[in-house]
Short mmCIF file of C-alpha atoms and ligand atoms in Angstrom, two decimals:
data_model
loop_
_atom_site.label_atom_id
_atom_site.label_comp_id
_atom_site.label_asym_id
_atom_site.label_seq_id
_atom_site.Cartn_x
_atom_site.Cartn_y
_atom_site.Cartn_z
CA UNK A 10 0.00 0.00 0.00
CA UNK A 11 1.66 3.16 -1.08
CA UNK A 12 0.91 7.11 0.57
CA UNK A 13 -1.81 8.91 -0.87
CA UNK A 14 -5.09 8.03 -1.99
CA UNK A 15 -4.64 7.57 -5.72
CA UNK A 16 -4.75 4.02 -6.86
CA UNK A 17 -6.27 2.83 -3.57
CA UNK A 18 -9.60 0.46 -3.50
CA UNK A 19 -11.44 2.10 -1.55
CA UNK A 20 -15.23 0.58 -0.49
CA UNK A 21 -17.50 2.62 1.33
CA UNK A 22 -20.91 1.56 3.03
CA UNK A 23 -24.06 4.42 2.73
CA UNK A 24 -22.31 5.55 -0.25
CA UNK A 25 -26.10 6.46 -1.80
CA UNK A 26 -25.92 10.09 0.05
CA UNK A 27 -24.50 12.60 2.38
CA UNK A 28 -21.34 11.82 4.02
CA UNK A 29 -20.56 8.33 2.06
CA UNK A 30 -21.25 10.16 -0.96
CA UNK A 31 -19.00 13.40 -0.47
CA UNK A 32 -16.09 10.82 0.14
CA UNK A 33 -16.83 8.77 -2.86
CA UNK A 34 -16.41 12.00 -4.72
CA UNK A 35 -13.38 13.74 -3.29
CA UNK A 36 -11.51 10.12 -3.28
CA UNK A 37 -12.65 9.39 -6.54
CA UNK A 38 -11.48 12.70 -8.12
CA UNK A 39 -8.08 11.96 -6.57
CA UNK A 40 -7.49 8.64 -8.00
CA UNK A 41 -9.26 6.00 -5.68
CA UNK A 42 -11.16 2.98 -7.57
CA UNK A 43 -14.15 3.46 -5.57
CA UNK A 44 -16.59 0.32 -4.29
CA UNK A 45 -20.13 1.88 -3.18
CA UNK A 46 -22.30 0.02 -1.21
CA UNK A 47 -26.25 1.46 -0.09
CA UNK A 48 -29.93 -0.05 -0.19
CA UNK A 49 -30.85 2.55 -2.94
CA UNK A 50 -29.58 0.87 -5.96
CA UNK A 51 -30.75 4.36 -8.08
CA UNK A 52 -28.75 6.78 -6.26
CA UNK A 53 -25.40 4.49 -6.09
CA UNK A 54 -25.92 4.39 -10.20
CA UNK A 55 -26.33 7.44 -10.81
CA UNK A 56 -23.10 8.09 -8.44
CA UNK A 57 -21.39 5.40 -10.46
CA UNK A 58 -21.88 6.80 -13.29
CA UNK A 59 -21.19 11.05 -12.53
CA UNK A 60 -17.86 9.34 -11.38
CA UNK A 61 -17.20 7.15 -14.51
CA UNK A 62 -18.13 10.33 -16.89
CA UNK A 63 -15.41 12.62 -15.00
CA UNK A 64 -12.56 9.86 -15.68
CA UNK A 65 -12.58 7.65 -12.08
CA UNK A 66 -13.39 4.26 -11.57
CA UNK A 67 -16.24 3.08 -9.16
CA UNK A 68 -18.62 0.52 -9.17
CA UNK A 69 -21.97 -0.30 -7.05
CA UNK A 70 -23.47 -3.16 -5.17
CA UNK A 71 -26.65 -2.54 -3.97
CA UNK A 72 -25.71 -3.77 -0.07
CA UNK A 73 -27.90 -3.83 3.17
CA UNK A 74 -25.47 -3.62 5.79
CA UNK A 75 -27.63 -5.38 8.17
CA UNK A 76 -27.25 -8.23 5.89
CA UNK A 77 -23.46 -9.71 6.78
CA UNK A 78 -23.95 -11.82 3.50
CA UNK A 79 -24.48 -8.55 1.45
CA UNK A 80 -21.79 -6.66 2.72
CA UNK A 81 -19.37 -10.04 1.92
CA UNK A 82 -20.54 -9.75 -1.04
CA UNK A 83 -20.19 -6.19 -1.78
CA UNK A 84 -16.30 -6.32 -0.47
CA UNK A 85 -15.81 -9.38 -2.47
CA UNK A 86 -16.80 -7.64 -5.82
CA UNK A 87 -14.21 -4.90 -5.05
CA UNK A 88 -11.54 -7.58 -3.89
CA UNK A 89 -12.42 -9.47 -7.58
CA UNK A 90 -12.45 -6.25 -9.79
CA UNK A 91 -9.55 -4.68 -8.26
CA UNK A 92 -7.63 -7.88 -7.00
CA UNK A 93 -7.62 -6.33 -3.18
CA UNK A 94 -8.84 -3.75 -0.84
CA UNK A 95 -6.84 -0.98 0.68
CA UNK A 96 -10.03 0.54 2.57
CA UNK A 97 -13.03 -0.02 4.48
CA UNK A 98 -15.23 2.74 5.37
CA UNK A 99 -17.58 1.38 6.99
CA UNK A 100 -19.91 4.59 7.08
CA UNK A 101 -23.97 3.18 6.70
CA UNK A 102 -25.69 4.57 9.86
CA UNK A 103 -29.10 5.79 11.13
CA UNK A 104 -30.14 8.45 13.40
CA UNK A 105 -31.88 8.87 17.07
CA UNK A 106 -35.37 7.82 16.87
CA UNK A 107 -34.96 5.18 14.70
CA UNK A 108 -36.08 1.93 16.03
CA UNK A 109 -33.73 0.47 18.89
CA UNK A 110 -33.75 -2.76 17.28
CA UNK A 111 -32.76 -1.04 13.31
CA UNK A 112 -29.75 1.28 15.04
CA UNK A 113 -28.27 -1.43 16.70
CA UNK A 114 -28.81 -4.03 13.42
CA UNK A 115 -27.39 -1.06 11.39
CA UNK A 116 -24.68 1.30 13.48
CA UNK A 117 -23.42 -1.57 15.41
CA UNK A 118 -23.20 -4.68 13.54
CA UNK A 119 -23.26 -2.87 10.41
CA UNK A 120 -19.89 -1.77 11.50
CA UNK A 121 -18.56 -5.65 12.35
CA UNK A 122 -20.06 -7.04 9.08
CA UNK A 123 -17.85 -4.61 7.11
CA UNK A 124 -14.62 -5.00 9.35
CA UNK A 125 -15.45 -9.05 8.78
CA UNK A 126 -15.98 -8.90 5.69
CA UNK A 127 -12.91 -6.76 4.72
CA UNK A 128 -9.92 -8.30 7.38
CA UNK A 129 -9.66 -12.10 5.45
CA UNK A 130 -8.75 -9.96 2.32
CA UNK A 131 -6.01 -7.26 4.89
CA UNK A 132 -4.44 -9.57 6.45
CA UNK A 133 -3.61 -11.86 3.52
CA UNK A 134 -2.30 -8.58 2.21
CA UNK A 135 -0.81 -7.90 5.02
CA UNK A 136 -2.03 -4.17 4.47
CA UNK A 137 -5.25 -2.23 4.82
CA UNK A 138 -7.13 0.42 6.85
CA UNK A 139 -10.46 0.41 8.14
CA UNK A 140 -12.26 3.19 8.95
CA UNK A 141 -15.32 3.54 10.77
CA UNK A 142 -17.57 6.41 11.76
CA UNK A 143 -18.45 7.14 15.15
CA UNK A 144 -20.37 10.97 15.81
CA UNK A 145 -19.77 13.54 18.66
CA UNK A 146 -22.51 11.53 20.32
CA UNK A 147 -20.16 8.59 20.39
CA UNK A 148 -18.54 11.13 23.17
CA UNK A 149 -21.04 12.72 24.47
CA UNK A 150 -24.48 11.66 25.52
CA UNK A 151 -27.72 13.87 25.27
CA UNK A 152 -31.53 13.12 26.10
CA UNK A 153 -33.44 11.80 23.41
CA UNK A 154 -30.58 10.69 21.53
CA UNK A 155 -29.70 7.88 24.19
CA UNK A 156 -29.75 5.01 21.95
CA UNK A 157 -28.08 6.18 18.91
CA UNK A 158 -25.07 7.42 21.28
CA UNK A 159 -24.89 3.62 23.22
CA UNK A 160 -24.24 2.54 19.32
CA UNK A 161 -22.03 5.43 18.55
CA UNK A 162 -19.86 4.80 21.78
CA UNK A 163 -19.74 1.20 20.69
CA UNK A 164 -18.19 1.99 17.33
CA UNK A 165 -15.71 3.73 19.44
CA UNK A 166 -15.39 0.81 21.76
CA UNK A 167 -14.46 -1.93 18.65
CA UNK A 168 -12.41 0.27 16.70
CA UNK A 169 -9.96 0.49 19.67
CA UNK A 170 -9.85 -2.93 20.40
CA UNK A 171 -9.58 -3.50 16.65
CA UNK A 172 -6.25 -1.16 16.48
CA UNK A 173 -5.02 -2.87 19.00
CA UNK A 174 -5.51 -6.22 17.53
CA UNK A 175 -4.65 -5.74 13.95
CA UNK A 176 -1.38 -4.65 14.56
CA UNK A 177 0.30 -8.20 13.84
CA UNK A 178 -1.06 -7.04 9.94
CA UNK A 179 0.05 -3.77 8.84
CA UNK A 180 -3.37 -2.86 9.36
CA UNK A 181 -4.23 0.97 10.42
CA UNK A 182 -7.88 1.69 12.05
CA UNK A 183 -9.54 5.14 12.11
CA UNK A 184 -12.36 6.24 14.25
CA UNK A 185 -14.14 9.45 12.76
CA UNK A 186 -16.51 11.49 15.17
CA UNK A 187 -18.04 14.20 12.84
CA UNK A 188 -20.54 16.94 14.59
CA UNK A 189 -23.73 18.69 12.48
CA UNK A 190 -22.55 17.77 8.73
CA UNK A 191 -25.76 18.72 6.60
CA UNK A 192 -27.03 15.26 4.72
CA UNK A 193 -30.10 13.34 4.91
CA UNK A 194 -29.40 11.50 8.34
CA UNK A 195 -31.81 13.92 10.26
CA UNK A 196 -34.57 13.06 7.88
CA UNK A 197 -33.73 9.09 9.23
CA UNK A 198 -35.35 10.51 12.58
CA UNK A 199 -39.23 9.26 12.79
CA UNK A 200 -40.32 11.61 16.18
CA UNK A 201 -42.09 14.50 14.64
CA UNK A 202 -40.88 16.63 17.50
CA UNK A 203 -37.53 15.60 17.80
CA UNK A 204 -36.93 15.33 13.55
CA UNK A 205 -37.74 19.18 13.54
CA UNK A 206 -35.76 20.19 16.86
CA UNK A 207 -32.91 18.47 15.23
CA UNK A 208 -33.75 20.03 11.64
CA UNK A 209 -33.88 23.16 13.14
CA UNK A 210 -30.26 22.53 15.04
CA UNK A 211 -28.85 21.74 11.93
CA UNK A 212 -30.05 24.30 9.51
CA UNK A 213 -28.48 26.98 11.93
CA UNK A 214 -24.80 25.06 12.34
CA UNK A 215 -24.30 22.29 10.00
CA UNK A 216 -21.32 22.53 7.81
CA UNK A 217 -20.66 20.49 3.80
CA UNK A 218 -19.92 16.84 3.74
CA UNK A 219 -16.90 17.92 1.75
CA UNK A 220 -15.35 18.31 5.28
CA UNK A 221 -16.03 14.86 6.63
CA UNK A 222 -14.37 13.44 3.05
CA UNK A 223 -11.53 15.53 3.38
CA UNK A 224 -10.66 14.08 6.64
CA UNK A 225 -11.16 10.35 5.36
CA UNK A 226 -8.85 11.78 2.46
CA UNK A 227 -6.04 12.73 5.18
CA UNK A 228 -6.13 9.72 7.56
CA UNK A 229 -5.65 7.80 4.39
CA UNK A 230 -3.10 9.20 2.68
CA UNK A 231 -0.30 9.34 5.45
CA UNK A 232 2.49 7.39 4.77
CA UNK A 233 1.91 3.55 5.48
CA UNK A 234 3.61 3.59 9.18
CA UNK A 235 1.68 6.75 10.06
CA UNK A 236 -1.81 5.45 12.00
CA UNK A 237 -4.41 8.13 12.50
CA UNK A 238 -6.57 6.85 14.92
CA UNK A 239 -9.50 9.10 15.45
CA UNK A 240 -10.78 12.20 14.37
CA UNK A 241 -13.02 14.43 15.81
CA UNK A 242 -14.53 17.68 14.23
CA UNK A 243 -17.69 20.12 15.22
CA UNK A 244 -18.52 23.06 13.09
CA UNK A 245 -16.87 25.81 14.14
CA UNK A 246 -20.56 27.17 15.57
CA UNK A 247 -21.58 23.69 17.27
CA UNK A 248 -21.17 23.76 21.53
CA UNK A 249 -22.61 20.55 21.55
P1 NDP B 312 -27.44 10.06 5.32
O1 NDP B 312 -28.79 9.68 5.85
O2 NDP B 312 -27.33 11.16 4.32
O3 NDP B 312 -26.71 8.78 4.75
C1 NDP B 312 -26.78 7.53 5.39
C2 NDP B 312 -26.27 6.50 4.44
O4 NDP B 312 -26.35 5.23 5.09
C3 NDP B 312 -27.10 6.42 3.17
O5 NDP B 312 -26.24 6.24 2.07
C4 NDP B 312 -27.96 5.20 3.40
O6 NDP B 312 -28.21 4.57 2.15
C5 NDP B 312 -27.03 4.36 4.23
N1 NDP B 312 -27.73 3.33 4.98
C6 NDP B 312 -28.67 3.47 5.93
N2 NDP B 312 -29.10 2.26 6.33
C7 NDP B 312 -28.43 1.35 5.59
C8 NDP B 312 -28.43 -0.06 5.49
N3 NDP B 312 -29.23 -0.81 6.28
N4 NDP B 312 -27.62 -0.66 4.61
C9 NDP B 312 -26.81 0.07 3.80
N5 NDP B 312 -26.75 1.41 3.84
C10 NDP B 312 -27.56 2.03 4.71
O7 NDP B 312 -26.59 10.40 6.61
P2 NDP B 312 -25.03 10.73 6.83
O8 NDP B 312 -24.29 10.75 5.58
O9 NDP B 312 -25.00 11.91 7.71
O10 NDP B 312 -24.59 9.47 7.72
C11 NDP B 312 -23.42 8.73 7.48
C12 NDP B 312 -22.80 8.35 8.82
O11 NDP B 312 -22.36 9.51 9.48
C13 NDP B 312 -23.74 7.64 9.79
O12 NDP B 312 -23.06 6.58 10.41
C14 NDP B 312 -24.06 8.73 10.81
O13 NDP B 312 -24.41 8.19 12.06
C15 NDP B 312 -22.74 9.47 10.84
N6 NDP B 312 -22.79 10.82 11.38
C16 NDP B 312 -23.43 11.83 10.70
C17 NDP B 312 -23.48 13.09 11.24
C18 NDP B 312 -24.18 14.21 10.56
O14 NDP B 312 -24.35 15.28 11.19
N7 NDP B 312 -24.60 14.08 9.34
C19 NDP B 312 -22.86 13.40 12.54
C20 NDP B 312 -22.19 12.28 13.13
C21 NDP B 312 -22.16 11.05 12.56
P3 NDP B 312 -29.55 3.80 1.73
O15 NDP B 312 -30.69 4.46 2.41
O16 NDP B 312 -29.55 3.94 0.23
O17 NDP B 312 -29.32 2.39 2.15
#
């Protein structure tokens, strides 16, 4: 695995919009062969092929990450187009609100299906980098978002014990926390009241999902013995 990010496979889970999206694009542009992976096969095409028209490489696999086949299967197609993988973002997630049973199927082992499916293919390589993304509510907990923080916390939980044991591999881990980034996750939250508190919240601080792909963009293209191993950023207006 070489520094930078051109030339890297690169898959990335809730690729269909907002933050998954922006990175797709910004990696794309600088030379990643990008691997999307969403429920909404019509977005991810369309992605696909804005990427394919501007000169980069990506495919799409329409992937449920709830589903650990599916996300096997989506790694698997970027492992046979590309011959390995050199990322994981493992990036899918759902709001507060959701159903308790959906956040945990979806933040939580969302997260592990990806990491599975992508370490048999690292550490044959003996190389890769996994990143997964956590929120400022994976460090902080507030009411009515109780749920979606336990599952936040916990992707902060198993991406520290996964640093610690991929190390025998080459393999570098990255945890990214991101604060009000505007993108369709509030519209994931199904309590009338709290989906237009939180609309509200984020129409006054939010900030572009260009900045949460520019930091995937710099944890991945340190030099191979340079680990970042988490990230957290607000908007510069966010006290939260
Ligand atoms: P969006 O709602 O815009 O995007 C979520 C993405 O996840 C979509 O591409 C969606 O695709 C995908 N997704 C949801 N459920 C599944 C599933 N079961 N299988 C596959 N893909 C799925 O929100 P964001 O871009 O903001 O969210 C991305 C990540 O960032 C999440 O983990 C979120 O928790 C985290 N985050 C976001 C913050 C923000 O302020 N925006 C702040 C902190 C963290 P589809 O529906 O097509 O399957």
């Amino acid at each position: 695995m070489n520094e930078g990010v051109s030339g890297k496979v690169v898959v990335i889970t809730g690729a269909s919009s907002g933050l998954g999206e922006a990175a797709a694009r910004l990696l794309a542009a600088q030379g990643a062969a990008v691997v999307l992976g969403a429920r909404r096969a019509d977005r991810l095409a369309a992605l696909v092929n804005e990427i394919t028209a501007s000169g980069g490489k990506a495919l799409a696999v329409t992937t449920d990450v709830a589903d650990r086949a599916q996300v096997k299967a989506l790694v698997d197609a970027g492992v046979k187009a590309h011959g390995r993988i050199d990322v994981m973002l493992n990036n899918a997630g759902l709001m507060p609100q959701s159903l308790l049973e959906r956040l945990i199927d979806v933040n939580i082992k969302g997260v592990l299906y990806g990491i599975a499916a992508a370490l048999p293919h690292m550490t044959a390589q003996k190389a890769g980098h996994i990143i997964n993304v956590s929120s400022v509510a994976g460090h902080r907990v507030g009411p009515g978002s109780t749920v979606y923080a336990a599952t936040k916390f916990a992707v902060r939980a198993l991406s520290e014990g996964l640093r610690q044991e991929v190390k025998p591999y080459n393999i570098r881990s990255t945890v990214i926390s991101p604060g009000a980034v505007a993108t369709e996750l509030p519209d994931s939250v199904t309590d009338r009241d709290a989906a237009s508190r939180i609309q509200q919240f984020y129409a006054q601080v939010a900030i572009p999902a260009s900045s949460f792909a520019r930091a995937v963009a710099f944890a991945i293209s340190q030099p191979e013995d340079v680990d970042i191993n988490e990230i957290l950023f607000r908007p510069t207006r966010q006290d939260y």
